[in-house]
Coordinates of C-alpha atoms and ligand atoms in Angstrom, one line a residue:
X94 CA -10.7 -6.3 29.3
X95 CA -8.2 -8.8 28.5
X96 CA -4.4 -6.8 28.0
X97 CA -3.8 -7.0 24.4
X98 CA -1.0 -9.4 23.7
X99 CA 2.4 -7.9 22.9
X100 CA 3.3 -8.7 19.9
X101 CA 6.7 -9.2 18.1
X102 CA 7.7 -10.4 14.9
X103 CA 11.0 -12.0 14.3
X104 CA 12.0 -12.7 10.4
X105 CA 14.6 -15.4 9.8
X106 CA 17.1 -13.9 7.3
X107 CA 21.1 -14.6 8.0
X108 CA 21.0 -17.8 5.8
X109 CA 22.8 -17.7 2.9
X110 CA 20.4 -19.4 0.4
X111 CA 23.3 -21.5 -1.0
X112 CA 20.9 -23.1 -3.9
X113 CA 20.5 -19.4 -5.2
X114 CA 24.3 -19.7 -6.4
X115 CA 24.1 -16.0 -5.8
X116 CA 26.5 -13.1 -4.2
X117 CA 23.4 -11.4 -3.1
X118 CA 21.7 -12.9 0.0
X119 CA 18.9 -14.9 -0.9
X120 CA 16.1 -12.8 0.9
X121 CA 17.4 -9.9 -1.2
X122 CA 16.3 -11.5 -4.7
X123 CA 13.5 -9.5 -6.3
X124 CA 10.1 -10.7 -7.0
X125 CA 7.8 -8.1 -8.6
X126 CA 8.7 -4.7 -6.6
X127 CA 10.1 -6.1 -3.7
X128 CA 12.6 -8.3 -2.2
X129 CA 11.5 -11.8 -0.7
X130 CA 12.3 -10.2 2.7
X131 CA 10.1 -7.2 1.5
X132 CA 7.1 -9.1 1.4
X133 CA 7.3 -10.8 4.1
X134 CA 7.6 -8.1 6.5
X135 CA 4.5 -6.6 4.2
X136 CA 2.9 -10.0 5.3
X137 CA 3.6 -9.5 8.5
X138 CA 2.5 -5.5 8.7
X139 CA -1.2 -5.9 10.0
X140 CA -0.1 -7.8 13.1
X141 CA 0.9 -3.7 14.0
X142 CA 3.9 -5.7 16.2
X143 CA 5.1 -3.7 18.6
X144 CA 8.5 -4.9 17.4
X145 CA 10.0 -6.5 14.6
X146 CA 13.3 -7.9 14.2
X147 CA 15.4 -9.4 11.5
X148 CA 17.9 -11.6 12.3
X149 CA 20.4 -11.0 9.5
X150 CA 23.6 -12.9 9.0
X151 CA 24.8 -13.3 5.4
X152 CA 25.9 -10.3 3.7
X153 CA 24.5 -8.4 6.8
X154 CA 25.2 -4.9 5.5
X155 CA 23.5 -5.2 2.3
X156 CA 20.4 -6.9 4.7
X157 CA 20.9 -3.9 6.9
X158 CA 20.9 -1.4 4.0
X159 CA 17.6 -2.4 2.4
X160 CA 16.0 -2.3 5.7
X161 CA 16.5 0.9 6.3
X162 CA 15.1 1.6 3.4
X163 CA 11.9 -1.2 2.9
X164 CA 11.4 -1.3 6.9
X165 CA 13.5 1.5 9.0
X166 CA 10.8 0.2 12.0
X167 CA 12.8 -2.9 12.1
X168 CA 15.7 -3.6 14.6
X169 CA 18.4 -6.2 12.7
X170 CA 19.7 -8.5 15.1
X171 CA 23.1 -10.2 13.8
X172 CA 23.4 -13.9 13.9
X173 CA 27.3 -14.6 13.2
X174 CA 27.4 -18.0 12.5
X175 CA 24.3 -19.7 10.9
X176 CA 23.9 -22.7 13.7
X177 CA 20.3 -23.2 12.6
X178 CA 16.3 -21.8 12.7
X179 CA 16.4 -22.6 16.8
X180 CA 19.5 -20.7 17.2
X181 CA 18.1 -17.7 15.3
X182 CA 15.4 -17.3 17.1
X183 CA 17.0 -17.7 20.4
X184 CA 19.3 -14.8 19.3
X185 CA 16.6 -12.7 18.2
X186 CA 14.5 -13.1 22.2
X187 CA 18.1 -12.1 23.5
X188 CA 17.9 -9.2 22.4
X189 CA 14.9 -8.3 23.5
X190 CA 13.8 -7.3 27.3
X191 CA 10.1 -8.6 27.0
X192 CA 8.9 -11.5 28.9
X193 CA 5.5 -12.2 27.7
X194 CA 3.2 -12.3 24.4
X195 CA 3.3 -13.7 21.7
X196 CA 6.6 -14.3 19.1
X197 CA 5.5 -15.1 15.6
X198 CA 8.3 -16.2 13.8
X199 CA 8.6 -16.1 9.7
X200 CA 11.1 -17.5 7.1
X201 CA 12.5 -14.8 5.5
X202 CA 11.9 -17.2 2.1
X203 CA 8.4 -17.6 1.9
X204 CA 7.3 -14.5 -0.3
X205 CA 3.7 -15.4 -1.2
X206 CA 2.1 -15.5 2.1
X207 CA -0.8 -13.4 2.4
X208 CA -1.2 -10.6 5.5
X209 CA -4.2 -11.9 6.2
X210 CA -3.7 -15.3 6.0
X211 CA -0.9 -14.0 8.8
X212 CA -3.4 -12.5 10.8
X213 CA -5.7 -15.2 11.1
X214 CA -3.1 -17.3 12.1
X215 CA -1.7 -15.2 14.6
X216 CA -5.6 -15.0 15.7
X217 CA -5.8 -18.4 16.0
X218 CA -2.7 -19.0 17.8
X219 CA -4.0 -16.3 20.7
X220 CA -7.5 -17.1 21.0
X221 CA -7.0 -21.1 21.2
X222 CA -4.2 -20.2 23.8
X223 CA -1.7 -22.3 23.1
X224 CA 2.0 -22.4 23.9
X225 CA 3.3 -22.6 19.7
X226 CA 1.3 -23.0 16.6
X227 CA 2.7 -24.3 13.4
X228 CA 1.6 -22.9 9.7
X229 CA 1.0 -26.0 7.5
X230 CA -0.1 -27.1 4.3
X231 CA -1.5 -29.8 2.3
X232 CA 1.1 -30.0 -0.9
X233 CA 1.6 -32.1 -4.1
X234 CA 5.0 -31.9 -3.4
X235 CA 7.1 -31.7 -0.3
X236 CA 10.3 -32.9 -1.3
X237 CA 12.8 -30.8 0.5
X238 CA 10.2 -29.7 3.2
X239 CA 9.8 -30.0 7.2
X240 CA 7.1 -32.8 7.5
X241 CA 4.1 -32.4 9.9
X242 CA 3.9 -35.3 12.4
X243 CA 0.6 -36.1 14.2
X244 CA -0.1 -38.7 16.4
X245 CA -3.2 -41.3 16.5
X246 CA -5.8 -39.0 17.5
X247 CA -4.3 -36.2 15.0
X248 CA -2.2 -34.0 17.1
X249 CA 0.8 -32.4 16.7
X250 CA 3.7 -34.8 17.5
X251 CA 6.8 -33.1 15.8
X252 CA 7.9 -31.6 13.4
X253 CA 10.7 -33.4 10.9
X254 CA 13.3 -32.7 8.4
X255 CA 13.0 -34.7 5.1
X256 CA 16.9 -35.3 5.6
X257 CA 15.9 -36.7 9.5
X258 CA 12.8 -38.6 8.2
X259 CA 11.8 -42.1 7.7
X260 CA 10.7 -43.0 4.7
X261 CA 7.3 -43.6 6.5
X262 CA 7.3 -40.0 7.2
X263 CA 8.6 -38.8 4.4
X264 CA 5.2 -39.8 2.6
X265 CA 3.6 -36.8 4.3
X266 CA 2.2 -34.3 2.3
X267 CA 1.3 -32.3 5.0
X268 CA 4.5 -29.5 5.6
X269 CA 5.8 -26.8 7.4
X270 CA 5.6 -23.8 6.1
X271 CA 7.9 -21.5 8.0
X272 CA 6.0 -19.3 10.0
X273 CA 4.9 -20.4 13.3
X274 CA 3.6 -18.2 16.6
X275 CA 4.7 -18.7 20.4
X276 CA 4.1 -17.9 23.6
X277 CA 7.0 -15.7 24.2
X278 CA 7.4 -17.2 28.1
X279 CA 7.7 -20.6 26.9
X280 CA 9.5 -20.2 23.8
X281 CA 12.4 -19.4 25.8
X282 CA 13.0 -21.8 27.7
X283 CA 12.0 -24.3 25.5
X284 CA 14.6 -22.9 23.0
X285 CA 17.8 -23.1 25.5
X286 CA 16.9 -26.8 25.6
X287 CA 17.4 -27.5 21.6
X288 CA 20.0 -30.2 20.6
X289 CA 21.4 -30.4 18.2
X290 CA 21.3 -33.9 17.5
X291 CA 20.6 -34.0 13.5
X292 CA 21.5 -34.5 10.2
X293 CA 22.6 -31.2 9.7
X294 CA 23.9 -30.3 13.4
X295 CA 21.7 -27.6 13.7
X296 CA 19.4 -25.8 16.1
X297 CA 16.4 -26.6 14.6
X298 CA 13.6 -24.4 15.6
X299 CA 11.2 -26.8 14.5
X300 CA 12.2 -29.0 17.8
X301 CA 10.5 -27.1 19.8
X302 CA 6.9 -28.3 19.0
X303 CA 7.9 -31.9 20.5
X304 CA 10.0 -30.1 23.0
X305 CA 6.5 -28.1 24.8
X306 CA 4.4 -31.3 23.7
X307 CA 6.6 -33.6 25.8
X308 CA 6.6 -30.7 28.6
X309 CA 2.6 -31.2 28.0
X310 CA 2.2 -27.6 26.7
X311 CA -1.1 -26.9 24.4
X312 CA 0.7 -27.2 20.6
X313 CA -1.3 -26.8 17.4
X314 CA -1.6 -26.6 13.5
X315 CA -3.4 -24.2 11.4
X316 CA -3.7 -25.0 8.1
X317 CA -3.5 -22.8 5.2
X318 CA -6.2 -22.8 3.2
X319 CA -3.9 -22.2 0.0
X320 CA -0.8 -23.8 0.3
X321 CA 0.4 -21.7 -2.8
X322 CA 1.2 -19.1 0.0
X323 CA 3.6 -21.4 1.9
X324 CA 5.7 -22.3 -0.8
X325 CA 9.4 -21.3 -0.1
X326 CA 11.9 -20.3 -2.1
X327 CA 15.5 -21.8 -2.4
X328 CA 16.9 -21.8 -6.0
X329 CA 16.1 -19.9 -8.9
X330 CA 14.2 -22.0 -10.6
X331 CA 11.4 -22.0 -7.6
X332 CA 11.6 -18.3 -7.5
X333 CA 11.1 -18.3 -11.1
X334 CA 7.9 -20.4 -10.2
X335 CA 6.6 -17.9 -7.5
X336 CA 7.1 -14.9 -9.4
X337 CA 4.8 -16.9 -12.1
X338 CA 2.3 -17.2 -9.1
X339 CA 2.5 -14.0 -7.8
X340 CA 1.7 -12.4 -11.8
X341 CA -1.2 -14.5 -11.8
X342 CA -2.4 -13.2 -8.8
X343 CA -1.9 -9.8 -8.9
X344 CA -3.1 -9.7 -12.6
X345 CA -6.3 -11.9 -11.4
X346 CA -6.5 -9.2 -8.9
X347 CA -6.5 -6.0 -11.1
X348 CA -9.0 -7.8 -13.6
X349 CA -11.2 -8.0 -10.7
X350 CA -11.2 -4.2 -10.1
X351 CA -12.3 -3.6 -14.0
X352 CA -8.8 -3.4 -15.7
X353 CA -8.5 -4.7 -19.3
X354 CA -5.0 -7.3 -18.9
X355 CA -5.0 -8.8 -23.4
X356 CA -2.5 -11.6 -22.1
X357 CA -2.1 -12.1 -18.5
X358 CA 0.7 -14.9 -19.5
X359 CA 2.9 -11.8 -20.4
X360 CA 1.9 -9.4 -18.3
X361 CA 4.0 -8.9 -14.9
X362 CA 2.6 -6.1 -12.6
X363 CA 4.8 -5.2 -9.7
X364 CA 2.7 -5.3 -5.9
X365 CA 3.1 -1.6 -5.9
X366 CA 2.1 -0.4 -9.0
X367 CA -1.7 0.8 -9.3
X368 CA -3.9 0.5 -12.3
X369 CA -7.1 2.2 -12.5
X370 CA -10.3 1.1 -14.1
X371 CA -11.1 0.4 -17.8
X372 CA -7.3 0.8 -18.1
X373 CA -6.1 -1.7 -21.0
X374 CA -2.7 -3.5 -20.7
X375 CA -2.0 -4.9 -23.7
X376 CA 0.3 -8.1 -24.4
X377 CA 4.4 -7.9 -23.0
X378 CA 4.2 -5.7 -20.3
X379 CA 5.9 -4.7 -17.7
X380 CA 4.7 -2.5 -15.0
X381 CA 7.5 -2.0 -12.0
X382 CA 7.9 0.3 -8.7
X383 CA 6.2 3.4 -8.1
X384 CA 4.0 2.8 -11.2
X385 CA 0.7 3.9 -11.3
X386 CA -1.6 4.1 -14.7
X387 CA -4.6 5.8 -14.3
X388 CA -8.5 5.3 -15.5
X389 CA -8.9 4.1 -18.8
X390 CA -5.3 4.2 -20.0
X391 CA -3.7 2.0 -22.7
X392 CA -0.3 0.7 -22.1
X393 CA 1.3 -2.0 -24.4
X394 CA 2.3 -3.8 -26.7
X395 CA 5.6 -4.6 -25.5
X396 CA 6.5 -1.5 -22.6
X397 CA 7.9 -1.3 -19.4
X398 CA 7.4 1.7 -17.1
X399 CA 9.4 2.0 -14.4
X400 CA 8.6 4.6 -11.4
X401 CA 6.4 6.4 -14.0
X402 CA 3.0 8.0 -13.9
X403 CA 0.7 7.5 -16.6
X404 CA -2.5 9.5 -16.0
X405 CA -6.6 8.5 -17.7
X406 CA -6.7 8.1 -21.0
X407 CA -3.3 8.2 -22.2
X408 CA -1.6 5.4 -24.0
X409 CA 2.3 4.1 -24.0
X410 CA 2.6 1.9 -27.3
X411 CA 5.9 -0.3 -27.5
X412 CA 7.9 2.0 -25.4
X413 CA 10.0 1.9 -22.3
X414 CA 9.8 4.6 -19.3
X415 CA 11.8 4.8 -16.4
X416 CA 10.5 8.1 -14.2
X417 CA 8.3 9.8 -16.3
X418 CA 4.8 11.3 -16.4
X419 CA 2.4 11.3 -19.0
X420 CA -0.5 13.1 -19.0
X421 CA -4.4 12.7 -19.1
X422 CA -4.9 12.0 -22.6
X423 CA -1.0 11.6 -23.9
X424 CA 0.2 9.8 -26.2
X425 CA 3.6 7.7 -26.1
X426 CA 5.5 5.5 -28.7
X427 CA 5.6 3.4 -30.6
X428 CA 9.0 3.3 -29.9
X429 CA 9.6 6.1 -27.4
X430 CA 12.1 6.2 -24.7
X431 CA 11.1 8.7 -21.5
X432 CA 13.9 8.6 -19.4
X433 CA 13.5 10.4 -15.9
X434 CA 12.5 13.9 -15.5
X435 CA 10.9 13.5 -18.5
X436 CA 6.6 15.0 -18.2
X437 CA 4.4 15.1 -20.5
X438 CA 1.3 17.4 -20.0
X439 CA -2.3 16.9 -21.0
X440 CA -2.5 15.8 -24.3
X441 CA 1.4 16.5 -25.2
X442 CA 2.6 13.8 -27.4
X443 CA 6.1 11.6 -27.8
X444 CA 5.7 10.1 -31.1
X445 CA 8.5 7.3 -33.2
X446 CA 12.0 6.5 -32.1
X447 CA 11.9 9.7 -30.0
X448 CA 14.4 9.8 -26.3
X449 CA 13.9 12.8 -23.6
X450 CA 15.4 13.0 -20.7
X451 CA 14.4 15.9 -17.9
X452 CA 12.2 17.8 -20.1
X453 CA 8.8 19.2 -19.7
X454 CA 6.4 19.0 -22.3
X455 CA 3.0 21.7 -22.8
X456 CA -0.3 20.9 -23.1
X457 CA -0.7 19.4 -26.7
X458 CA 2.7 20.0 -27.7
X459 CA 4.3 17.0 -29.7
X460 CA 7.4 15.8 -30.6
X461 CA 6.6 13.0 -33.2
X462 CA 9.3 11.5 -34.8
X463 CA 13.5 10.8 -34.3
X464 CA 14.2 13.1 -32.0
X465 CA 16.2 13.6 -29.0
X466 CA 14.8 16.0 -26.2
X467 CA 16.9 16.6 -23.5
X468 CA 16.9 19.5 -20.8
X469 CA 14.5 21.1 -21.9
X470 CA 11.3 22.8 -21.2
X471 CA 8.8 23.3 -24.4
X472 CA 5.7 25.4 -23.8
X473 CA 2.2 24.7 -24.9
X474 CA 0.6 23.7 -28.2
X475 CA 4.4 23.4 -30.3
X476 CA 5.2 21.7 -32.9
X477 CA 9.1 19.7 -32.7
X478 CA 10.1 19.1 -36.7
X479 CA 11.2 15.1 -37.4
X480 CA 14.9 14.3 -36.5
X481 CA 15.8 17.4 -33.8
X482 CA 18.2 17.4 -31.6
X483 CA 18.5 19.4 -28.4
X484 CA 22.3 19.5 -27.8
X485 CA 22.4 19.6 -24.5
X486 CA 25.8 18.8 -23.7
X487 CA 29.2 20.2 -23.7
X488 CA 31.3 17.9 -23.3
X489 CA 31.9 19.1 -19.7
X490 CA 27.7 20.5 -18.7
X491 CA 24.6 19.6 -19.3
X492 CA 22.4 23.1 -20.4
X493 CA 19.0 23.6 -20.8
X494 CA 16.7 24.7 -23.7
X495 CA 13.3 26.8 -23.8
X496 CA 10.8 26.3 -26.3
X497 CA 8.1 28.6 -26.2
X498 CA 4.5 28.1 -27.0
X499 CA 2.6 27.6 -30.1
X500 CA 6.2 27.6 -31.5
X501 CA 6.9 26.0 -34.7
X502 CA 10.4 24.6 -35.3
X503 CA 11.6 22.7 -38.5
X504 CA 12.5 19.0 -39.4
X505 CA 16.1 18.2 -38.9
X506 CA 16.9 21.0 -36.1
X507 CA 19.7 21.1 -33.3
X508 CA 19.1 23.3 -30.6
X509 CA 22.8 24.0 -29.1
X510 CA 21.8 25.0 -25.6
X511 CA 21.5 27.3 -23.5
X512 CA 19.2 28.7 -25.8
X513 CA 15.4 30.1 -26.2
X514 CA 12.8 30.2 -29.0
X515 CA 10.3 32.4 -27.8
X516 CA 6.3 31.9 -28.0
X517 CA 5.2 31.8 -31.9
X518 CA 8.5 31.5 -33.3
X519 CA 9.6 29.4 -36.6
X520 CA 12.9 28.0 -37.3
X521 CA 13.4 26.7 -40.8
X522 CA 14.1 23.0 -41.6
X523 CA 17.6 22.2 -40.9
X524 CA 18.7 24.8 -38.5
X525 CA 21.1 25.1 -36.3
X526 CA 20.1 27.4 -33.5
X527 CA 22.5 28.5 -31.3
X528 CA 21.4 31.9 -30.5
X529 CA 18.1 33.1 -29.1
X530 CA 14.9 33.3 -31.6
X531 CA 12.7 36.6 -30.3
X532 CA 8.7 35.6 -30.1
X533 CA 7.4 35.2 -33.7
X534 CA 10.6 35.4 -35.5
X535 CA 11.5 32.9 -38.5
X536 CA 15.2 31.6 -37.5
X537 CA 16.9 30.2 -40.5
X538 CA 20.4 29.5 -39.5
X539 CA 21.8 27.0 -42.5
X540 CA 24.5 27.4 -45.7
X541 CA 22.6 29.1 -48.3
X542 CA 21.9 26.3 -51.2
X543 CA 24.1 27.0 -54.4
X544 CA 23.6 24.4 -57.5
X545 CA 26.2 24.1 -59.8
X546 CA 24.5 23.3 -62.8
X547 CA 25.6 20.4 -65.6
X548 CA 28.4 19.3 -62.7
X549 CA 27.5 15.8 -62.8
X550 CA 27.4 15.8 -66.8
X551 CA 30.9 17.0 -66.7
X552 CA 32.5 15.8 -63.8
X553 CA 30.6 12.4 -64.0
X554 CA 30.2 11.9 -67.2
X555 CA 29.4 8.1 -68.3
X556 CA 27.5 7.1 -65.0
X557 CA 24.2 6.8 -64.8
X558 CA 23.5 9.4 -62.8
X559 CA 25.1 11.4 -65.9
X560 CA 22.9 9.6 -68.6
X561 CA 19.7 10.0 -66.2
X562 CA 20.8 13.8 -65.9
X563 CA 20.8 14.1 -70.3
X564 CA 17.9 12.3 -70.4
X565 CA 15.9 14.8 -67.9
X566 CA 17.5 17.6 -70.0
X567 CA 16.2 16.4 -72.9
X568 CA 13.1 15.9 -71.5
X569 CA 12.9 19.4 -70.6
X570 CA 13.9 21.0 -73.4
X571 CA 10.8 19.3 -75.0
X572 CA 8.4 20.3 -73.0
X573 CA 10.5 23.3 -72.9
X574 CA 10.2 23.8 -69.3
X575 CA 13.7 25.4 -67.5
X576 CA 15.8 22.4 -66.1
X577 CA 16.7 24.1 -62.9
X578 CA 12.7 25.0 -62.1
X579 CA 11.4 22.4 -59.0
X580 CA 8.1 22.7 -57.7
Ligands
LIG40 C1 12.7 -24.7 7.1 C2 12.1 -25.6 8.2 C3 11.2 -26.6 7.5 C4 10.2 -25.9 6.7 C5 10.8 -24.9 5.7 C6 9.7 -24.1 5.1 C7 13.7 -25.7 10.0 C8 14.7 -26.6 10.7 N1 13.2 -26.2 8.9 O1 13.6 -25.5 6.3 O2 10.6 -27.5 8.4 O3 9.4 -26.9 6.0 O4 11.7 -24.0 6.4 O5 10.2 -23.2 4.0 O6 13.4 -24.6 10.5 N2 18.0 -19.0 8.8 C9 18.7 -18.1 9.7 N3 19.7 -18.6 10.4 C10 20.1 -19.9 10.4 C11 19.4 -20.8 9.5 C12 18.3 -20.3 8.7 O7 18.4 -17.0 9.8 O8 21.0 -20.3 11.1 C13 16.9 -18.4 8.0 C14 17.1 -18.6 6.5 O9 17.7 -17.4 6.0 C15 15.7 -18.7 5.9 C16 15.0 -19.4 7.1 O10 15.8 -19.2 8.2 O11 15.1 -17.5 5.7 C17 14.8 -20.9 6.8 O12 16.0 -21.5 6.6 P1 16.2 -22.5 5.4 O13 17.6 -23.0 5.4 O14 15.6 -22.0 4.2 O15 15.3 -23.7 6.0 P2 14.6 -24.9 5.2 O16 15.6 -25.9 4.9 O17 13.9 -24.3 4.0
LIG41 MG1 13.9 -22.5 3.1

C-alpha cells in the first residue's frame, strides 16, 4: 500500500482587499453565515489536511481572532509585508518542517467553491502525479483575472496576469481560479526562484507553473465543471453578486429536500441554518446562524431569525428573532420581537406587537397582543391581558417575574418585579402588581373609579361634549332609564 500523501492546506489571506474600501479585511466580509475565509476553509475540510495554515497579514489580529473561533485547527502564519501570492506561500512552507506531499493552496477570496469540487481536484492532482495542478475555468468574463496559457498541443504553458498580458492573451476565457495543488518537494524550490519581474513587482505564485514546466516537471489543469465556484471576490459589488449565487443555491438546495421557499428571489438562508421538510418559508426572509426550523414549519412574510429554533409545525409571521425557541406547534407574530432567552413551549403563543426578552413561556400559554415580557417565567395554559408590562427593571437590576399556570391576568397590567402570581390566580384589568398574588386569588390593585356627575355640564359647559352630555340626559329621562346606569 501506497503511504497516504500528507496533506496541507495553505489559505492566502494577508491581502488587504483594497477594492472592498473596507477597515475590515476582505476575507472577513460575510456572506450568508460565514466569512469568505470561513468557507473556504469549509471548502477545504474533507481533504482531513493534516495541517492547515493561514497566512494572515492585514489586520492580522482580527484574522487571528475569528480563527480561533471558525477554525482553532488552523496555525496563522504572518506575512508582514504583502510582496505577492509566491511570497505567501513561500512563507507559509517556512514554517512548516515537512518535506514531502502534497500543498494545496486556496485564495482566501473565492467563497463559492464547493468541498467536493476541492476534493476531486486534489484527487486529480495526486493520482495523475504531477508536480502542480492549476484550478481553471471557462468564463464569460475574465477581466481582472490570471489567464490560462497553453501551448500548441494544449498544455499548460503559464499562467498570466491580465495587467502582464498581451492583448492576444488577454482574449482567453479560460482563468485561474485561485486554488492550485503541489508537490510539496518541488514547490519549494521552485518558489525560492520567483522574480519578481512584473507589473506589479510581486511574487507571483502563478510563476511557478512555467517555472516546473521549463524545469520539465509534469504540470496540469483541471477544469471546473462550474465556473460559478471560481468566481472571486474583490469589491462589494461582486460579493453582492456571490451572495445572490450562493441564495440561489442553497435555496435550490433546500427545495430539493421538500421545503416550501414562496419567493426564492427574497429569500436568503445562511449555510448553517437547517430547514426541515414541508417547512414553508414564505416571501422576505431571512434565516441566519445557528438557525434551524423544523418539519412542517411556517416562517414569513417578512422575518428574520437569528440563532433561533423553531420547532414542526410552528409559524413566525412578520417577526424578527434573535436567540429564541419556539415550540412544536407555536405561534409567533405578526409583529413579534423574541429577543434572546426568550422560549416558547409547545403550543405557547406570542401574538401582535409583543417584545420578550429571557422569559420562558408554558405549554399553551399566550401573550397576544402589546405586551412587553421580560424576565420572566409564565407557567402552563395562562392567559397575558392586551398591553402588560413586566417591569423588570430598576433602574440599577434587572428582576424576575413568576406567572403561574392556568393564571389569568387582566388587559393593561404591570407586573413590578420581583414578584409571583401563583397557579389559578386573576388580576383585574389595569393592575398594578407589585406584591405577590396567592394561587387563585383575584388581585385588583387600581384607584377605585369615582364619577362626578354633571361635571362636564358645569365645568364645560358650551362644548360639545356638554351639549352631547344634555342631549344623552334627555334622552334618558325619556326612556326614563338612570343616566349614570352602563351596561
Ligand atoms: C489571483 C491570481 C490570478 C487569479 C485570481 C483568482 C496571482 C498572482 N494571481 O489574482 O491569476 O486569476 O487570483 O481569484 O496569484 N494574498 C496574500 N499575500 C499577498 C498577496 C495576496 O495573502 O502578498 C492573498 C489575498 O489576501 C487573496 C489571495 O492571496 O486572498 C489572492 O490575492 P489577490 O490580490 O486577490 O489576487 P488576484 O489579483 O485576485
Ligand atoms: Mg482576488
Amino acid at each position: 500500500m501506497p503511504q497516504p500523501h500528507l496533506r496541507t492546506v495553505v489559505v492566502l489571506a494577508a491581502g488587504e482587499g483594497k477594492r472592498m474600501r473596507s477597515s475590515l479585511p476582505k476575507v472577513l466580509h460575510p456572506l450568508l453565515g460565514r466569512t469568505l475565509l470561513g468557507h473556504v476553509l469549509a471548502a477545504a475540510e474533507p481533504l482531513a489536511a493534516d495541517r492547515t495554515v493561514v497566512v494572515v497579514g492585514h489586520g492580522a489580529d482580527q484574522v487571528r481572532a475569528h480563527l480561533t473561533e471558525v477554525a482553532p485547527g488552523a496555525s496563522p502564519v504572518l506575512q508582514e509585508r504583502q510582496l505577492g501570492t509566491g511570497h505567501a506561500v513561500r512563507i507559509a512552507l517556512d514554517a512548516l518542517p515537512d518535506t514531502a506531499g502534497t500543498v494545496v493552496v486556496i485564495n482566501g477570496d473565492v467563497p463559492l467553491l464547493r468541498p467536493q469540487t476541492v476534493a476531486a481536484f486534489v484527487e486529480a492532482h495526486e493520482s495523475a502525479g504531477a508536480a502542480a495542478t492549476v484550478l481553471a475555468a471557462e468564463v464569460p468574463d475574465p477581466t481582472g483575472l490570471g489567464r490560462i496559457v497553453r501551448d500548441v498541443q494544449g498544455r499548460l504553458e503559464q499562467i498570466v496576469e491580465e495587467r502582464d498580458a498581451t492583448p492576444q492573451q488577454r482574449a482567453l476565457r479560460e482563468i485561474n481560479a485561485g486554488i492550485y495543488a503541489f508537490d510539496l518537494a518541488r514547490l519549494r524550490e521552485a518558489l525560492g526562484k520567483l522574480s519578481t519581474d512584473n507589473d506589479q513587482g510581486e511574487e507571483y505564485l502563478t510563476d511557478v507553473f512555467a517555472l516546473l514546466r521549463d524545469a520539465g516537471e509534469p504540470v496540469a489543469v483541471h477544469c471546473a465543471a462550474d465556473h460559478v465556484e471560481t468566481l472571486g471576490c474583490n469589491d462589494r459589488v461582486e460579493l453582492a453578486a456571490l451572495r445572490r449565487l450562493l441564495r440561489d443555491r442553497v435555496n435550490e438546495g433546500w427545495m430539493r429536500t421538500g421545503v416550501s421557499i414562496l419567493d426564492p428571489h427574497t429569500t436568503w438562508i445562511d449555510v448553517t441554518v437547517s430547514v426541515g421538510r414541508d417547512a414553508v418559508i414564505d416571501q422576505n426572509t431571512q434565516l441566519q446562524g445557528v438557525t434551524s426550523v423544523g418539519e412542517g414549519a411556517l416562517v414569513g412574510p417578512d422575518t428574520t431569525l437569528v440563532d433561533t429554533v423553531v420547532a414542526e409545525g410552528a409559524s413566525v409571521v412578520r417577526s424578527h428573532a434573535v436567540g429564541a425557541e419556539v415550540g412544536p406547534q407555536a405561534s409567533v407574530g405578526p409583529y413579534a420581537y423574541l429577543r434572546p432567552g426568550s422560549r416558547l413551549a409547545r403550543k405557547a403563543k406570542v401574538g401582535t406587537f409583543v417584545e420578550t426578552k429571557k422569559a420562558s413561556i408554558g405549554e399553551g400559554s399566550k401573550v397576544p397582543h402589546l405586551s412587553y415580557v421580560g424576565d420572566a417565567t409564565i407557567g402552563e395554559h395562562s392567559n397575558i391581558g392586551a398591553a402588560t408590562v413586566f417591569v423588570n427593571y430598576d433602574g440599577v437590576r434587572k428582576h424576575h417575574t413568576t406567572i403561574g399556570s392556568h393564571a389569568r391576568t387582566g388587559a393593561d397590567n404591570m407586573f413590578v418585579a420581583p414578584v409571583r402570581v401563583g397557579d389559578g390566580a386573576y388580576t383585574a384589568a389595569g393592575s398594578v402588581i407589585v406584591a405577590d398574588v396567592p394561587p387563585g386569588a383575584m388581585a385588583v390593585a387600581r384607584g377605585q373609579q369615582r364619577n362626578v356627575d354633571g361635571w362636564v355640564l358645569h365645568k364645560r359647559a358650551g362644548t360639545d361634549a356638554a351639549e352631547a352630555a344634555r342631549r344623552a340626559g334627555e334622552d334618558a329621562s325619556d326612556s326614563g332609564a338612570p343616566a349614570s346606569e352602563g351596561d
